[in-house]
Amino acid sequence: MNEVTYAWCFSHGRLHRFDGDPWCTATWTPLDGGSETEALADKQARYGDAQFLHQLPDEQHLDLITNRDPEQKP
């Protein structure tokens, strides 16, 4: 059974669910939680209502694009 990873994609503006290797090559960040509900709660706690990168404060925006998870594809 593949491990499920939930991630918020700031390029697509929506939640992604990865069953195994991540398939999205855009700007996303992994979220904590074992369910969609828990992942969305984590996203809200960390990033508020921001759906896309330009809606984040400059510091968070820069952090997401410069400190990408090494497992993410460029």
Coordinates of N, CA, C and O in Angstrom, one line a residue:
M1 N 0.8 -1.2 0.0 CA 0.0 0.0 0.0 C 0.9 1.2 0.0 O 1.8 1.4 0.8
N2 N 0.6 2.2 -0.9 CA 1.4 3.4 -1.0 C 1.0 4.4 0.2 O -0.2 4.4 0.6
E3 N 2.0 5.1 0.6 CA 1.8 6.2 1.6 C 1.1 7.3 0.9 O 1.5 7.8 -0.2
V4 N 0.1 7.9 1.5 CA -0.6 9.1 1.0 C 0.0 10.4 1.6 O 0.3 10.5 2.8
T5 N 0.3 11.3 0.7 CA 0.8 12.6 1.1 C -0.2 13.6 0.6 O -0.5 13.6 -0.6
Y6 N -0.6 14.5 1.4 CA -1.4 15.6 1.0 C -0.5 16.9 0.9 O 0.4 17.0 1.7
A7 N -0.8 17.7 -0.1 CA 0.0 18.9 -0.3 C -0.9 20.0 -0.8 O -1.8 19.7 -1.6
W8 N -0.5 21.2 -0.5 CA -1.2 22.4 -1.1 C -0.4 22.8 -2.2 O 0.8 23.1 -2.1
C9 N -1.0 23.0 -3.4 CA -0.3 23.5 -4.6 C -0.6 24.9 -4.7 O -1.8 25.3 -5.0
F10 N 0.4 25.8 -4.6 CA 0.2 27.2 -4.7 C 0.2 27.6 -6.2 O -0.1 28.8 -6.5
S11 N 0.5 26.8 -7.1 CA 0.5 27.1 -8.5 C -0.9 26.8 -9.0 O -1.5 27.5 -9.8
H12 N -1.5 25.6 -8.6 CA -2.8 25.2 -9.1 C -3.9 25.8 -8.1 O -5.1 25.7 -8.5
G13 N -3.6 26.2 -6.9 CA -4.5 26.7 -6.0 C -5.5 25.7 -5.4 O -6.6 26.0 -5.2
R14 N -5.0 24.5 -5.2 CA -5.8 23.4 -4.6 C -5.0 22.3 -4.0 O -3.8 22.3 -4.1
L15 N -5.7 21.5 -3.2 CA -5.1 20.4 -2.5 C -4.8 19.3 -3.5 O -5.6 18.9 -4.4
H16 N -3.6 18.7 -3.4 CA -3.2 17.5 -4.1 C -3.1 16.3 -3.2 O -2.7 16.5 -2.0
R17 N -3.4 15.2 -3.7 CA -3.2 13.9 -3.0 C -2.2 13.1 -3.8 O -2.5 12.7 -4.9
F18 N -1.1 12.7 -3.2 CA -0.1 11.9 -3.8 C -0.2 10.5 -3.2 O 0.1 10.3 -2.0
D19 N -0.4 9.5 -4.0 CA -0.4 8.1 -3.6 C 0.9 7.5 -4.1 O 0.9 6.9 -5.2
G20 N 2.0 7.8 -3.4 CA 3.3 7.3 -3.9 C 4.1 8.6 -4.3 O 4.0 9.6 -3.7
D21 N 4.8 8.5 -5.4 CA 5.6 9.6 -5.9 C 4.8 10.8 -6.3 O 3.8 10.6 -7.0
P22 N 5.2 12.0 -5.9 CA 4.5 13.2 -6.3 C 4.5 13.3 -7.8 O 5.5 13.1 -8.5
W23 N 3.4 13.7 -8.4 CA 3.2 13.8 -9.8 C 3.2 15.3 -10.3 O 3.3 15.6 -11.4
C24 N 3.1 16.2 -9.3 CA 3.0 17.6 -9.7 C 4.4 18.2 -9.7 O 5.2 18.1 -8.8
T25 N 4.7 19.0 -10.7 CA 6.0 19.6 -10.9 C 5.9 21.1 -10.6 O 6.9 21.9 -10.8
A26 N 4.7 21.6 -10.1 CA 4.6 23.0 -9.8 C 5.0 23.3 -8.3 O 5.7 22.4 -7.7
T27 N 4.6 24.4 -7.8 CA 5.1 24.8 -6.4 C 4.0 24.3 -5.4 O 3.0 24.9 -5.3
W28 N 4.4 23.3 -4.7 CA 3.5 22.7 -3.6 C 4.3 22.5 -2.4 O 5.5 22.5 -2.4
T29 N 3.6 22.4 -1.3 CA 4.2 22.1 0.0 C 3.4 21.0 0.7 O 2.2 21.0 0.7
P30 N 4.1 20.0 1.3 CA 3.4 18.9 2.0 C 2.7 19.4 3.2 O 3.2 20.4 3.9
L31 N 1.6 18.8 3.6 CA 0.8 19.2 4.7 C 0.8 18.0 5.7 O 0.9 16.8 5.3
D32 N 0.6 18.3 7.0 CA 0.4 17.3 8.0 C -1.0 16.8 8.0 O -1.9 17.6 7.7
G33 N -1.2 15.6 8.3 CA -2.6 15.1 8.4 C -2.7 13.8 7.6 O -2.2 13.7 6.5
G34 N -3.5 12.9 8.2 CA -3.8 11.6 7.5 C -5.0 11.6 6.7 O -5.4 10.6 6.2
S35 N -5.7 12.7 6.7 CA -7.0 12.8 5.9 C -7.0 14.2 5.2 O -6.3 15.1 5.5
E36 N -7.9 14.3 4.2 CA -8.1 15.6 3.5 C -8.5 16.7 4.5 O -8.0 17.8 4.4
T37 N -9.4 16.4 5.4 CA -9.8 17.3 6.4 C -8.7 17.8 7.3 O -8.5 19.0 7.5
E38 N -7.8 16.9 7.8 CA -6.7 17.3 8.6 C -5.7 18.1 7.8 O -5.1 19.0 8.3
A39 N -5.4 17.7 6.6 CA -4.5 18.4 5.7 C -5.0 19.9 5.4 O -4.2 20.8 5.5
L40 N -6.3 20.0 5.2 CA -6.8 21.4 4.9 C -6.7 22.2 6.2 O -6.5 23.4 6.1
A41 N -6.9 21.6 7.3 CA -6.8 22.3 8.6 C -5.3 22.8 8.8 O -5.1 23.9 9.3
D42 N -4.4 21.9 8.5 CA -3.0 22.3 8.6 C -2.7 23.5 7.6 O -2.0 24.4 7.9
K43 N -3.2 23.4 6.4 CA -3.0 24.4 5.4 C -3.5 25.7 5.9 O -2.9 26.8 5.8
Q44 N -4.7 25.7 6.5 CA -5.3 26.9 7.0 C -4.5 27.5 8.2 O -4.3 28.7 8.2
A45 N -4.0 26.6 9.0 CA -3.2 27.1 10.2 C -1.9 27.8 9.7 O -1.5 28.7 10.3
R46 N -1.3 27.2 8.7 CA 0.0 27.7 8.3 C -0.1 28.8 7.2 O 0.8 29.8 7.3
Y47 N -1.1 28.8 6.4 CA -1.1 29.7 5.2 C -2.4 30.5 5.1 O -2.6 31.3 4.2
G48 N -3.3 30.3 6.1 CA -4.6 31.0 6.0 C -5.4 30.8 4.8 O -5.4 29.7 4.3
D49 N -6.0 31.8 4.3 CA -6.9 31.7 3.1 C -6.1 31.8 1.8 O -6.7 31.7 0.7
A50 N -4.8 32.0 1.8 CA -4.0 32.1 0.6 C -4.2 30.8 -0.3 O -4.1 29.7 0.2
Q51 N -4.6 31.1 -1.5 CA -4.8 30.0 -2.5 C -3.6 29.9 -3.4 O -3.2 28.8 -3.8
F52 N -3.0 31.0 -3.8 CA -1.9 31.1 -4.7 C -0.7 31.8 -4.1 O -0.9 32.5 -3.1
L53 N 0.5 31.6 -4.7 CA 1.7 32.1 -4.1 C 1.6 33.7 -3.9 O 2.1 34.2 -2.9
H54 N 1.1 34.4 -4.9 CA 1.0 35.8 -4.8 C 0.2 36.3 -3.6 O 0.2 37.5 -3.2
Q55 N -0.6 35.5 -3.0 CA -1.5 35.8 -1.9 C -0.8 35.7 -0.5 O -1.4 36.0 0.5
L56 N 0.4 35.1 -0.5 CA 1.2 34.9 0.7 C 2.0 36.2 1.0 O 2.4 36.9 0.1
P57 N 2.3 36.4 2.3 CA 3.3 37.4 2.7 C 4.6 37.1 1.9 O 4.9 36.0 1.7
D58 N 5.3 38.2 1.6 CA 6.6 38.0 0.9 C 7.5 37.0 1.5 O 8.1 36.2 0.7
E59 N 7.7 36.9 2.8 CA 8.6 36.0 3.4 C 8.2 34.5 3.2 O 9.0 33.7 2.8
Q60 N 6.9 34.2 3.3 CA 6.4 32.9 3.1 C 6.5 32.5 1.6 O 6.9 31.4 1.3
H61 N 6.2 33.5 0.7 CA 6.3 33.3 -0.7 C 7.7 32.9 -1.1 O 8.0 31.9 -1.7
L62 N 8.7 33.7 -0.6 CA 10.1 33.4 -0.9 C 10.5 32.1 -0.3 O 11.3 31.3 -1.0
D63 N 10.1 31.8 0.9 CA 10.5 30.5 1.5 C 10.0 29.3 0.7 O 10.8 28.3 0.5
L64 N 8.8 29.4 0.2 CA 8.3 28.3 -0.6 C 9.0 28.0 -1.9 O 9.2 26.9 -2.3
I65 N 9.4 29.1 -2.5 CA 10.1 28.9 -3.8 C 11.6 28.7 -3.7 O 12.2 28.1 -4.6
T66 N 12.2 29.1 -2.6 CA 13.7 28.8 -2.4 C 14.0 27.6 -1.6 O 15.1 27.1 -1.7
N67 N 13.1 27.1 -0.8 CA 13.4 26.0 0.1 C 12.4 24.8 -0.3 O 11.8 24.2 0.6
R68 N 12.4 24.5 -1.6 CA 11.5 23.4 -2.0 C 12.0 22.1 -1.3 O 13.1 21.9 -1.1
D69 N 11.0 21.3 -1.1 CA 11.3 19.9 -0.6 C 12.2 19.2 -1.6 O 11.9 19.2 -2.8
P70 N 13.2 18.6 -1.1 CA 14.1 17.8 -2.0 C 13.4 16.7 -2.8 O 13.9 16.3 -3.9
E71 N 12.3 16.2 -2.3 CA 11.6 15.2 -3.0 C 10.8 15.7 -4.2 O 10.3 15.0 -5.1
Q72 N 10.6 17.0 -4.2 CA 9.8 17.6 -5.3 C 10.6 17.7 -6.6 O 11.8 17.9 -6.5
K73 N 10.0 17.5 -7.7 CA 10.7 17.7 -9.0 C 10.7 19.2 -9.3 O 9.8 19.9 -8.9
P74 N 11.7 19.7 -10.0 CA 11.8 21.1 -10.3 C 10.7 21.5 -11.3 O 10.2 20.7 -12.0

